[in-house]
XYZ file of C-alpha atoms in Angstrom:
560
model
C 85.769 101.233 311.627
C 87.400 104.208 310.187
C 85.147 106.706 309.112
C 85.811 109.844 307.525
C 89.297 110.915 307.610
C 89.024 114.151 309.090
C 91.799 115.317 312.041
C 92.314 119.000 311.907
C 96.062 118.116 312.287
C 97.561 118.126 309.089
C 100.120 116.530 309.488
C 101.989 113.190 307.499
C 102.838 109.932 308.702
C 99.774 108.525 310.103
C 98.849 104.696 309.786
C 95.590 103.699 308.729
C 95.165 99.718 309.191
C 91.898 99.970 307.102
C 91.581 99.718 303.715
C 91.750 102.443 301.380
C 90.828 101.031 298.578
C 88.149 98.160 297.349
C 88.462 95.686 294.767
C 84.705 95.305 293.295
C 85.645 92.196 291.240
C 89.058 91.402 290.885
C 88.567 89.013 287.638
C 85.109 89.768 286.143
C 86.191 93.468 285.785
C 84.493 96.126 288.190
C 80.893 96.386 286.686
C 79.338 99.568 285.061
C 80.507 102.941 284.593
C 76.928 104.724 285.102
C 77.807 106.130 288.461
C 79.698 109.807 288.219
C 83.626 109.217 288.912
C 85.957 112.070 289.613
C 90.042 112.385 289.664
C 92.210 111.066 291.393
C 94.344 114.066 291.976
C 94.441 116.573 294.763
C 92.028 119.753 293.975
C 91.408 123.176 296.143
C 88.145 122.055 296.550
C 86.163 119.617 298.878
C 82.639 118.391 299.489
C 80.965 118.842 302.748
C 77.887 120.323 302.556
C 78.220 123.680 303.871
C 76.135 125.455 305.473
C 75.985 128.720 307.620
C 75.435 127.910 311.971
C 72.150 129.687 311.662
C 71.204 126.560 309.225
C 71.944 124.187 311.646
C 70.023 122.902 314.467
C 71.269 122.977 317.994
C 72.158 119.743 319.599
C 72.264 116.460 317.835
C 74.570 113.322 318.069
C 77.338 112.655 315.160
C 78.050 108.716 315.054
C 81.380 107.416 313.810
C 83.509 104.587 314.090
C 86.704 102.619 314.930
C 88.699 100.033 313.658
C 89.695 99.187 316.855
C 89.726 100.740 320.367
C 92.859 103.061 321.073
C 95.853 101.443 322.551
C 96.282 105.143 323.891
C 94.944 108.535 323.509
C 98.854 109.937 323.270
C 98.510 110.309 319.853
C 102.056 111.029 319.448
C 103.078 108.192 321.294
C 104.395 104.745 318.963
C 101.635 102.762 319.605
C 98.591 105.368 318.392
C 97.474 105.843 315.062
C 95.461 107.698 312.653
C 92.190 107.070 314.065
C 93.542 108.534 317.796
C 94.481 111.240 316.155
C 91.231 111.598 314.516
C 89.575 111.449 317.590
C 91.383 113.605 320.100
C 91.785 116.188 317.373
C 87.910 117.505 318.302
C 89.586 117.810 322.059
C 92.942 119.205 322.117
C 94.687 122.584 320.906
C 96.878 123.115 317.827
C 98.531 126.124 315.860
C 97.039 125.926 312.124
C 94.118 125.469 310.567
C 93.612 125.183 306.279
C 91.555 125.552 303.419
C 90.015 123.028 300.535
C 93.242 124.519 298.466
C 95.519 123.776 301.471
C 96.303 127.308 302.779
C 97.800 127.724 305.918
C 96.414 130.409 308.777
C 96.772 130.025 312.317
C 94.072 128.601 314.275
C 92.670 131.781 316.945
C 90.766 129.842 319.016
C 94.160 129.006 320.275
C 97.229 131.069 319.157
C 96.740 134.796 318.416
C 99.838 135.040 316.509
C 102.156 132.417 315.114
C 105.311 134.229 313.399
C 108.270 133.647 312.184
C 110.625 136.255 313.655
C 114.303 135.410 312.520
C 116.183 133.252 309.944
C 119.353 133.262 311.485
C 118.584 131.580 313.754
C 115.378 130.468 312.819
C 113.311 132.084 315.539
C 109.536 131.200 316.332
C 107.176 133.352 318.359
C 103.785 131.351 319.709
C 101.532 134.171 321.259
C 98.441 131.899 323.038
C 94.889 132.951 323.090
C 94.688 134.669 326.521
C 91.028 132.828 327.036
C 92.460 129.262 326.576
C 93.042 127.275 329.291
C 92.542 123.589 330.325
C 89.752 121.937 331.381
C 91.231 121.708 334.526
C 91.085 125.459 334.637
C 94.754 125.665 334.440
C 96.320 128.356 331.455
C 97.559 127.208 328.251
C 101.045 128.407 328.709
C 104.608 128.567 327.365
C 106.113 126.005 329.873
C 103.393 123.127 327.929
C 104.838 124.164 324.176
C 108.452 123.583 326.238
C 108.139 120.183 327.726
C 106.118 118.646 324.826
C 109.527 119.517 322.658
C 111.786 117.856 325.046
C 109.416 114.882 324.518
C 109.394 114.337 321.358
C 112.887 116.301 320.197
C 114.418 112.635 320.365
C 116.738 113.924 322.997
C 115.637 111.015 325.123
C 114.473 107.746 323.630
C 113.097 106.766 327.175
C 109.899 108.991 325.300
C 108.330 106.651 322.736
C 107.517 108.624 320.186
C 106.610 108.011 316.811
C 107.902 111.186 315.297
C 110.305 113.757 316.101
C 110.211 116.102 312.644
C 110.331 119.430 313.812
C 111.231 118.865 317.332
C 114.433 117.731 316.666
C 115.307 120.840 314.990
C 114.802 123.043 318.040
C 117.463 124.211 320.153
C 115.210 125.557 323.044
C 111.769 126.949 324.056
C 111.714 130.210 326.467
C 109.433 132.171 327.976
C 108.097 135.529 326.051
C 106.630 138.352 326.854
C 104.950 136.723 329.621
C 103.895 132.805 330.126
C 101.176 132.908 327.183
C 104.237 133.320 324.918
C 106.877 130.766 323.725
C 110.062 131.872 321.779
C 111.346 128.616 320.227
C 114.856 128.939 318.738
C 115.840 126.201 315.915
C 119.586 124.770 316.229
C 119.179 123.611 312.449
C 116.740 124.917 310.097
C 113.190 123.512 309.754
C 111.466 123.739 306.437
C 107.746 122.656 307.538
C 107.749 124.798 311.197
C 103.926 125.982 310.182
C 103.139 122.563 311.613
C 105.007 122.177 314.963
C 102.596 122.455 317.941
C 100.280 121.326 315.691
C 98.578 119.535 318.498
C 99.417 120.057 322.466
C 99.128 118.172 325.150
C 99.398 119.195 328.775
C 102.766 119.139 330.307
C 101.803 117.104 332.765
C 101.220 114.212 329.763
C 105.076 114.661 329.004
C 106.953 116.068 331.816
C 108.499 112.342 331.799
C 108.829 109.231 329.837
C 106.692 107.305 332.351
C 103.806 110.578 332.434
C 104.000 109.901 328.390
C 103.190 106.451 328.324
C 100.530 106.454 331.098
C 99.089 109.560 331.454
C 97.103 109.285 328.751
C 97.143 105.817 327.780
C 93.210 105.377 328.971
C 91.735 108.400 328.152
C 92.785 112.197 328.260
C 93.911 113.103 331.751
C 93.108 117.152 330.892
C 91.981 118.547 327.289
C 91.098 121.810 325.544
C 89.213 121.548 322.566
C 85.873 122.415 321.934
C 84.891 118.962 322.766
C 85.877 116.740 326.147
C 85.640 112.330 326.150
C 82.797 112.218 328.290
C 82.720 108.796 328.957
C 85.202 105.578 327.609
C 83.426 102.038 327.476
C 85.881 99.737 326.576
C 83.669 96.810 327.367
C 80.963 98.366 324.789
C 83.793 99.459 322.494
C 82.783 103.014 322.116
C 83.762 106.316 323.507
C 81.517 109.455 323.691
C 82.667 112.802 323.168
C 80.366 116.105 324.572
C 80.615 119.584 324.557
C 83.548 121.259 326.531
C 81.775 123.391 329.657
C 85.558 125.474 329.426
C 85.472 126.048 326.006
C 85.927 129.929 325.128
C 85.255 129.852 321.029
C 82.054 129.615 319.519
C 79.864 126.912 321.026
C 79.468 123.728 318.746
C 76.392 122.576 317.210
C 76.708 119.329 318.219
C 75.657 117.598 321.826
C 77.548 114.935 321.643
C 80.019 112.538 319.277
C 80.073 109.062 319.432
C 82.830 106.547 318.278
C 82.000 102.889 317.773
C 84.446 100.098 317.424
C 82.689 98.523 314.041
C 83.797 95.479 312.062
C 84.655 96.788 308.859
C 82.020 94.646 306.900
C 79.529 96.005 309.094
C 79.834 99.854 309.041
C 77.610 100.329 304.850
C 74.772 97.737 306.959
C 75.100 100.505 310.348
C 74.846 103.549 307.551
C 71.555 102.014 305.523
C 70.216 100.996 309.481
C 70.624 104.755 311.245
C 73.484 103.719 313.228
C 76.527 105.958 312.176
C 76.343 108.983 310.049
C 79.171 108.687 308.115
C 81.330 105.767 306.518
C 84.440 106.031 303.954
C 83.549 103.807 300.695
C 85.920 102.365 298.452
C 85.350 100.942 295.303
C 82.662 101.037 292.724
C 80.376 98.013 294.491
C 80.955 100.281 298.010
C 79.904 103.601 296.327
C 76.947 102.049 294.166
C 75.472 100.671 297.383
C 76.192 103.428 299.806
C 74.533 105.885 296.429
C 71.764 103.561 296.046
C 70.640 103.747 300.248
C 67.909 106.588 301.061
C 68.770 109.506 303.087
C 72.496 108.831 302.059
C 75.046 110.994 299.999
C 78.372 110.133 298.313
C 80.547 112.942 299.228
C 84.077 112.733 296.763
C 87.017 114.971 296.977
C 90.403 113.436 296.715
C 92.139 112.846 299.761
C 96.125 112.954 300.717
C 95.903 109.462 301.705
C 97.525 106.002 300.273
C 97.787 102.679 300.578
C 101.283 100.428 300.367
C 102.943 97.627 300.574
C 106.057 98.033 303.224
C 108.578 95.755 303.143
C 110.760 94.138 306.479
C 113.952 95.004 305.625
C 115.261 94.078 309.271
C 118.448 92.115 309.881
C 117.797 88.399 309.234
C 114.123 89.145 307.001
C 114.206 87.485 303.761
C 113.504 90.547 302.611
C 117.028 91.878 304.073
C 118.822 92.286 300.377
C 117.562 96.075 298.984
C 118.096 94.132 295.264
C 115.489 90.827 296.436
C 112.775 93.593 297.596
C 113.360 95.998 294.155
C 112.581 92.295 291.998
C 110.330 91.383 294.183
C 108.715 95.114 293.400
C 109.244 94.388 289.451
C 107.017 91.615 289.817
C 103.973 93.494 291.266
C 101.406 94.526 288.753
C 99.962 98.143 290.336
C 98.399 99.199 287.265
C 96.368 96.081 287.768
C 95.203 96.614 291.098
C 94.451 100.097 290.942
C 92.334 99.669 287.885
C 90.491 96.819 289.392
C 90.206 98.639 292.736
C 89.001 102.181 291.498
C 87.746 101.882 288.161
C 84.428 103.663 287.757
C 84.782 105.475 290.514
C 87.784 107.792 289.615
C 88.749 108.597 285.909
C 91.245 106.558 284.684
C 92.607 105.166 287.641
C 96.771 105.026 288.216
C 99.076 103.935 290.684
C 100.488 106.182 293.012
C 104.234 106.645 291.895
C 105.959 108.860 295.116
C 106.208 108.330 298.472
C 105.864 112.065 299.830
C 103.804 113.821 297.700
C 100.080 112.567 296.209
C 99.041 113.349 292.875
C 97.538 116.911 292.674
C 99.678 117.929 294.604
C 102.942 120.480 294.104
C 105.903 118.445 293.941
C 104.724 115.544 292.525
C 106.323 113.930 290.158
C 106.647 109.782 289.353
C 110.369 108.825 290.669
C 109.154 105.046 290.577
C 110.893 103.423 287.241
C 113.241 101.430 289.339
C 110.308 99.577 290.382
C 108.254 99.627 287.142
C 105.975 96.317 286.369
C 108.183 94.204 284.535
C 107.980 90.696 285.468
C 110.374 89.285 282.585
C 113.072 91.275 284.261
C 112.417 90.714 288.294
C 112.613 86.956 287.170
C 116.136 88.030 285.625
C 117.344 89.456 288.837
C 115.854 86.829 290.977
C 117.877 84.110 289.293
C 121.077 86.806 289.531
C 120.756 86.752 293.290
C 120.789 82.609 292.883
C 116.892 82.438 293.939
C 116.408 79.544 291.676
C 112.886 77.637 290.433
C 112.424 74.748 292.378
C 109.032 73.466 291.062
C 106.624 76.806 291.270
C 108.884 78.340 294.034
C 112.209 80.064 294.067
C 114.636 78.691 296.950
C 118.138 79.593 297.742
C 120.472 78.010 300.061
C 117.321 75.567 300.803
C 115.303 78.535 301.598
C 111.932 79.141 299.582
C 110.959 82.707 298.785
C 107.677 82.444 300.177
C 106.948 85.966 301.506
C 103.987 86.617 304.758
C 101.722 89.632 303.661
C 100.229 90.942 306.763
C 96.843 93.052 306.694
C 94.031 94.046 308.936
C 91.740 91.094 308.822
C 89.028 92.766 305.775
C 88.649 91.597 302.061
C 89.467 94.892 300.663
C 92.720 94.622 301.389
C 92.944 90.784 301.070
C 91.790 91.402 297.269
C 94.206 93.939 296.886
C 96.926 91.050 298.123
C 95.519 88.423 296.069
C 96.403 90.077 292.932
C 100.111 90.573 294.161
C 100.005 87.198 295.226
C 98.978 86.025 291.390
C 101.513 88.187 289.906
C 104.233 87.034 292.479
C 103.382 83.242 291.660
C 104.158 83.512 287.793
C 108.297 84.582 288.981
C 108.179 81.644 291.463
C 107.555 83.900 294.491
C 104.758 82.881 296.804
C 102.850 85.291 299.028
C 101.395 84.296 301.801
C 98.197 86.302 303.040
C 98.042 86.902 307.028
C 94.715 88.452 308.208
C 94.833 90.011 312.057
C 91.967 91.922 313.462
C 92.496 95.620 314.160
C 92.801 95.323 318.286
C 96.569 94.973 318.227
C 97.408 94.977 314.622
C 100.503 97.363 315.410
C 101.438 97.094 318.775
C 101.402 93.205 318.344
C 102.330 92.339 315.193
C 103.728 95.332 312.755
C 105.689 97.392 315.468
C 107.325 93.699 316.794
C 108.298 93.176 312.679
C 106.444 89.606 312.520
C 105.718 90.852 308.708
C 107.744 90.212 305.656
C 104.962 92.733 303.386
C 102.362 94.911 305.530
C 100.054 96.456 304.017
C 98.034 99.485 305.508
C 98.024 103.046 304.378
C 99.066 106.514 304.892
C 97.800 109.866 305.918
C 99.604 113.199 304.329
C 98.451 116.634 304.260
C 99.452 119.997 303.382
C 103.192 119.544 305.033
C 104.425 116.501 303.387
C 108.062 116.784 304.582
C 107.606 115.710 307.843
C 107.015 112.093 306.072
C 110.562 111.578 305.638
C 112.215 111.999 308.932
C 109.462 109.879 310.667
C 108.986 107.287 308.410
C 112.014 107.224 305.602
C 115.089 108.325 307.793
C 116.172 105.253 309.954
C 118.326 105.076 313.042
C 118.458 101.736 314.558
C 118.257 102.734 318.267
C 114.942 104.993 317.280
C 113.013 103.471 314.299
C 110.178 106.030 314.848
C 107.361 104.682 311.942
C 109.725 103.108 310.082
C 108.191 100.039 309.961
C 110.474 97.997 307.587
C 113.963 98.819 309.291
C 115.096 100.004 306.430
C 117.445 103.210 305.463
C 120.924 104.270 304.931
C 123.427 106.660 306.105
C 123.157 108.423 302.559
C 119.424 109.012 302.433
C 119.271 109.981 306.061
C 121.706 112.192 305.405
C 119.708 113.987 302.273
C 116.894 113.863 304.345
C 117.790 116.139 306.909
C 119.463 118.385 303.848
C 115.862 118.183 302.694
C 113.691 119.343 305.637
C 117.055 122.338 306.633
C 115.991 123.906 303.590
C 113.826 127.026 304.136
C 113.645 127.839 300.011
C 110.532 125.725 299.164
C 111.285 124.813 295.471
C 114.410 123.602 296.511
C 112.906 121.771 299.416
C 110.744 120.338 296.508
C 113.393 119.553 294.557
C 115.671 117.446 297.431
C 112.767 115.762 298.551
C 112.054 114.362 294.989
C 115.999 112.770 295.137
C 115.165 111.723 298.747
C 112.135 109.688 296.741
C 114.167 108.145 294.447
C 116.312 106.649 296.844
C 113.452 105.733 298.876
C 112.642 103.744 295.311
C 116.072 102.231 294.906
C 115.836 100.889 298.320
C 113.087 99.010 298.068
C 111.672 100.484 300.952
C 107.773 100.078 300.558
C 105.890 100.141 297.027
C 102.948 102.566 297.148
C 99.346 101.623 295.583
C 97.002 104.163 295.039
C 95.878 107.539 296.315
C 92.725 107.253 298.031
C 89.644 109.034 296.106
C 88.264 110.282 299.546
C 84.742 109.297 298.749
C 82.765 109.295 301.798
C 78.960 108.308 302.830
C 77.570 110.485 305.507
C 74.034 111.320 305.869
C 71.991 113.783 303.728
C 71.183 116.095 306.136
C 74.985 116.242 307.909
C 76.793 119.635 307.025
C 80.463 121.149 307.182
C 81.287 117.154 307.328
C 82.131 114.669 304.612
C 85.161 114.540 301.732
C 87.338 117.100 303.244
C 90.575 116.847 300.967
C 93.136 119.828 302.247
C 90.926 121.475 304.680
C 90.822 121.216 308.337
C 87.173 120.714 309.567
C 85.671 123.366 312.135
C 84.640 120.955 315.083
C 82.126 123.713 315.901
C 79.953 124.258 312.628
C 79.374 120.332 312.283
C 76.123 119.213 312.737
C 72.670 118.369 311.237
C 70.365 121.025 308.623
C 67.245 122.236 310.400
């Protein structure tokens, strides 16, 4: 199951099919207060127990899981997802690296210099460590920054990528001062370049489209992290991780780390029996029991992370008419759910009302009145777009307005549907609740649109921008992560005004509007922002709620 939500790469855009939240009791009310809550809001701090590498002892093996085993270890490839990126984030370089309050340096053990040289046009220089290479033995070198762009610059659909922010933007990539430099020269301005390169793969993995889907699709052909995959079991569901013999940094404290494929049910039982070392919690029953179990801590610090419903906007959904999907919105109580799914363990709990920035965070700002709770009206505009009560359902045209909610198969999330489900049911709309297991939950069944609602969540960071091309902009011949299939020439088109801009209050400012239309659209309707509380065991340091900051792979490990 999904553990702690750590990947150094900060980047936005990446699904999480587990839950991130937890009803406790959706009727009853949520029990007792007497455990400590904190906000809900982005802070510059984080809790992780740290401690200095001469507190640490050498050796040791970190256990996490999986919600289900990776359909490929490309983890900018369309059928990957948070939890790959998790993963091959402890093997594989990047450029940055940031702090609890989100500050941005660039990560040595692999660049020596990052810098923006030029405006006009915006210039890039990437100097690479001299000592990095692959664990092949081969350099890290200019000519891998230059065919992972071509990859993923959307220059070539044959490349099925999930993103292209960034990449898109780039005119070319040339050779420096010598081939451990790259010179990357934007044709249109990119507001959030700090986080291109932001994780690099060989260029054998995507010299072609058919090297990009397969190279990598059963484990990593060549890495360069601190840590290698060791060994892949996909008949055991788990995949071991151990210390890179090539590695040139500071030698990690850890042996080994090993990922578990875990039902989600199961993971508090593997914490409280000394089978994984770390578990996110949700919810005040989650955090009671995971605070009550000996030799485990409750780590909290607010995470850039939230849960949503999306909706399928696609050509011949039910869901096709922007107007049906804003009612439809209107008639979803969020206050409700995220007051029955966080009370007691943040203060005063609140929806989350913006899609690209979380609460706490700069920027934010609530652009979601179009959608506000207001059932008396979505009934209103229901029977304005002639979906009329027939009995307890709405039908039109002999068509009932019975909606399919898809989620991964846990009752987290199937709680959290539940209550739309009872709020839907007093406008005469009826959701109906689809469960799937996580094997397959995207490549079979979200990515194919057999959804009318999904539900899963969200993983932002410290560059929230990127968010908007990949998931917000839509062009029918590349939907990238926009699930729903929704968009329009006009918000695409203040979208890539929005990520141009180099001035970042203004950037701020467009990507607000770029919100609001995101709003008017009906696009998705997000939940809440995830508290980040997370269990780990007492005596694991430099691990736990991380919030902004980037963990260092090689100070994890266990106290002496």
């Amino acid at each position: 199951m999904t553990t702690a939500r750590i990947a150094r790469r900060r980047r936005v855009g990446i699904r999480v099919a587990a839950p991130a939240v937890a009803i406790a009791l959706i009727l009853s009310g949520c029990g007792s207060n007497d455990l400590e809550t904190s906000s809900s809001s982005l802070t510059s701090s984080n809790d992780i127990n740290p401690k200095e590498r001469g507190e640490l002892r050498e050796g040791g093996n970190l256990r996490l899981a999986l919600t289900n085993f990776p359909a490929t270890f490309n983890s900018s490839h369309i059928d990957s997802d948070g939890e790959v990126s998790d993963l091959v984030a402890w093997t594989l370089p990047g450029t940055i690296k940031s702090n609890a309050a989100g500050e941005i340096t660039t990560d040595t053990n692999f660049f020596t210099e990052v810098k923006l040289t030029d405006t006009s046009p915006q210039t890039i220089v990437y100097t690479i460590n001299p000592k990095a290479v692959w664990t092949d033995g081969t350099p890290i070198t200019w000519e891998d920054l230059r065919s992972q762009w071509y990859a993923l610059s959307g220059r070539d659909n044959a490349f099925q990528v999930k993103a292209t922010q960034g990449y898109a933007q780039v005119d070319r990539v040339e050779r420096g001062a010598d081939d451990r430099q790259a010179i990357v020269t934007f044709g249109q301005h990119y507001a959030e370049w700090q986080g291109l390169f932001d994780i690099i793969y060989p260029k054998a993995s995507t010299a072609t489209p058919q090297a990009f889907d397969a190279v990598d699709r059963n484990g990593l052909a060549v890495s360069a992290g601190p840590f290698v995959i060791t060994s892949i079991d996909k008949a055991q569901q788990r995949i071991v991780l151990g210390r890179n013999p090539k590695w040139w940094g500071e030698t990690p404290k850890l042996d080994t780390v090993t990922y578990s494929v875990l039902d989600y049910s199961a993971r508090l039982n593997a914490l409280q029996n000394n089978e994984l070392d770390a578990a996110t919690v949700s919810g005040l029953d989650e955090v009671k029991t995971a605070s009550n179990a000996p030799g485990i801590k409750v780590r909290r610090a607010p995470a850039p992370r939230f849960s949503h419903f999306t909706f399928n906007g696609a050509p011949g959904s039910i869901l096709e008419d922007p107007k049906l999907r804003v009612a439809i919105s209107k008639g979803i109580d969020r206050q409700a759910i995220a007051t029955a799914s966080q009370q007691g363990v943040v203060t005063d709990p609140k929806p989350l009302n913006n899609h690209i920035f979380v609460a706490g965070q700069k920027g934010y700002q609530d652009n979601a009145a179009s959608v506000a709770y207001n059932p008396e009206q979505a009934a209103k505009e229901l029977d304005d777009l002639g979906w009329k009560l027939n009995g307890d359902v709405r039908e039109k045209d002999g068509r009932k307005l019975e909606i399919r909610d898809v989620m991964y198969q846990q009752e987290l999330w199937i709680q959290v549907a539940q209550i739309a489900q009872q709020n839907l049911a007093k406008i005469g709309v009826k959701l109906i609740i689809q469960t799937y297991p996580g094997n397959g939950l995207f490549t079979d069944v979200v990515d194919p649109g057999n959804f009318d609602i999904v539900q899963f969540s969200w993983t932002g960071g410290i560059l929230p921008l990127g968010a908007l091309p990949q998931i917000y902009a839509y062009n029918p011949a590349h939907p990238l992560s926009n699930k729903g299939k929704i968009g329009s020439p006009e918000l695409n088109a203040l979208i890539e005004q929005t990520i141009a801009e180099l001035d970042p209050e203004k950037a701020i400012q467009l990507a607000n509007q770029c919100d609001k239309m995101i709003f008017d659209e009906g696009f998705s309707l997000p939940i809440t922002q995830s508290p980040g509380t997370i269990a780990v065991r007492e005596g694991l340091a430099n691990y736990g709620a991380f919030g902004l900051a980037s963990p260092d792979y090689t100070t994890i490990g266990f106290v002496k």
